[in-house]
C-alpha positions as MATLAB code, in Angstrom:
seq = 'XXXXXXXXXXXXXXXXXXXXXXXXXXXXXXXXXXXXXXXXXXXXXXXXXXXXXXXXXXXXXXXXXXXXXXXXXXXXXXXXXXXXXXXXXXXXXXXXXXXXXXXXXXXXXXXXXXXXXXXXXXXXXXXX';
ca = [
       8.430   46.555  -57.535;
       5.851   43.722  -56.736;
       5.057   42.783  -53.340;
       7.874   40.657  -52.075;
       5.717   38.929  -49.759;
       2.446   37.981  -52.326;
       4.191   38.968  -55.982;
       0.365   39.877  -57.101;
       0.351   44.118  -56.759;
       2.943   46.974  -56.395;
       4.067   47.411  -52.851;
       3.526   50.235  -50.957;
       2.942   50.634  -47.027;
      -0.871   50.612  -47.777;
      -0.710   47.530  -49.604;
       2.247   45.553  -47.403;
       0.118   46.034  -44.023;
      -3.642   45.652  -45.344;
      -3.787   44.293  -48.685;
      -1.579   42.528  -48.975;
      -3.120   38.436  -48.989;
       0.005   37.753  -46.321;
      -0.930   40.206  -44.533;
      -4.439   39.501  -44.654;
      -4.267   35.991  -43.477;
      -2.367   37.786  -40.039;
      -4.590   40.092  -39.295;
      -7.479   37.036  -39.976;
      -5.595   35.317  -37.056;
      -4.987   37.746  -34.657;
      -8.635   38.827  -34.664;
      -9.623   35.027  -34.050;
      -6.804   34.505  -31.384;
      -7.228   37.829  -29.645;
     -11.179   37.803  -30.179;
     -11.933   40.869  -31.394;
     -14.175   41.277  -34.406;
     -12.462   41.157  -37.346;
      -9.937   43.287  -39.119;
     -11.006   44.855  -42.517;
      -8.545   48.023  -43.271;
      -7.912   49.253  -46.629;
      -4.667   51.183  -45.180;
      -2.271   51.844  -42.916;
      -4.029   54.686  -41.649;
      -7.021   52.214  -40.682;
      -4.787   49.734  -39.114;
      -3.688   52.484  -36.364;
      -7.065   53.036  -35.346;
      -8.265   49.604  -34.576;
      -8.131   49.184  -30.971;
     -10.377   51.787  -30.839;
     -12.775   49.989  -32.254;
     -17.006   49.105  -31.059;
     -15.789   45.836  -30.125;
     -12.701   45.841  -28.226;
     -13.425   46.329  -24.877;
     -11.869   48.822  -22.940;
      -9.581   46.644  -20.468;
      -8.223   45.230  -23.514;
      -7.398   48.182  -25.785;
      -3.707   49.022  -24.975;
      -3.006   44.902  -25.483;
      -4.389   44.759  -28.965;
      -2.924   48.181  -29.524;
       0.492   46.538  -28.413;
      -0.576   43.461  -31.025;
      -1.297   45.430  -33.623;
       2.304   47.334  -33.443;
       3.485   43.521  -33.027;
       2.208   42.692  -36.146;
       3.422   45.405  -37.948;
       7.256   44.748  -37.158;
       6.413   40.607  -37.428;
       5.152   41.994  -41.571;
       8.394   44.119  -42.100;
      10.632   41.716  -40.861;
       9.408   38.882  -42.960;
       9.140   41.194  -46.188;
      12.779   42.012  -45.213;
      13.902   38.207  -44.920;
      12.149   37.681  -47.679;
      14.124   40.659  -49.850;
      17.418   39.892  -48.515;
      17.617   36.507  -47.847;
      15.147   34.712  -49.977;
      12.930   33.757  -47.227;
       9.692   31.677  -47.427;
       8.089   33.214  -44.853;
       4.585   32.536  -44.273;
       1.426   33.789  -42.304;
       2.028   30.982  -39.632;
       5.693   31.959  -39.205;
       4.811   35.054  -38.771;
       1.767   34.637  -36.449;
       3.842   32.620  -34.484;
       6.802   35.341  -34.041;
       3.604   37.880  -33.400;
       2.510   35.799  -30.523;
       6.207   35.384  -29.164;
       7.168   38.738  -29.068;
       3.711   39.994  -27.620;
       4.055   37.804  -24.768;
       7.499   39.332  -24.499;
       6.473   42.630  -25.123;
       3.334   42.446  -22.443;
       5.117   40.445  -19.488;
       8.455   43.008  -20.054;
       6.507   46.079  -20.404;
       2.961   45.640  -18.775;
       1.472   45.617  -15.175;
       0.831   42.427  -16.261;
       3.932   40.934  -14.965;
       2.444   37.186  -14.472;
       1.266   36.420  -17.066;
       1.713   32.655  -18.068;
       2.790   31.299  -21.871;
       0.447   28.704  -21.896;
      -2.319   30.929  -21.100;
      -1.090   34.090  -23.273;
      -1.479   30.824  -26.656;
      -5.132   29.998  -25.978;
      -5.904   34.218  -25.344;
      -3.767   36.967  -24.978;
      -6.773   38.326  -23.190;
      -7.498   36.087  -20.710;
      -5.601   38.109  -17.685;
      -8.526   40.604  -18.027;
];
């Protein structure tokens, strides 16, 4: 079955999360947002390991780990809509929803309790 969120290969998990030219363009914005170099993975298995990487620094590694799992549910949820409800989603929906439930995620679930929406938009690392 073709990718349901570009049509242009076969989906797989490899493909859906880091080949996929949706998923692409996501990962192109969270690295600008979050400003952290940017994400190149040609799987899954890369994607895990990215907060580990030379130039996070190491305040900020559990957030962009926490992003990165973010954007991996935002990318299954919008393949799903897509599937089942012939969605249109696109990388800016989906951004959008990434930053959302991040700031959810990090105020609910974080020792950063106070952190401010306005704030979290411009950089979700500004707290540190």
């Amino acid at each position: 079955m073709d990718c349901i969120l570009c049509g242009e290969a076969i989906e797989s998990v490899d493909h859906l999360f880091s080949a996929c030219k949706m998923a692409a363009l996501v990962w192109n914005k969270l690295s600008e947002w979050a400003k952290i170099p940017p994400i190149f993975a040609f799987s899954f298995r890369d994607l895990v390991s990215i907060h580990n990487g030379d130039g996070v620094v190491r305040k900020a590694k559990d957030i962009v780990r926490g992003l990165i799992m973010v954007v991996y549910w935002c990318i299954w949820k919008a393949k799903n809509a897509n599937f089942f409800s012939n969605g249109k989603g696109c990388s800016e929906e989906i951004f959008g929803e990434v930053k959302a439930l991040g700031f959810l995620w990090l105020k609910c679930r974080s020792k950063h309790k106070n952190i401010v929406w306005r704030d979290w938009c411009i950089s979700p690392l500004y707290m540190l």
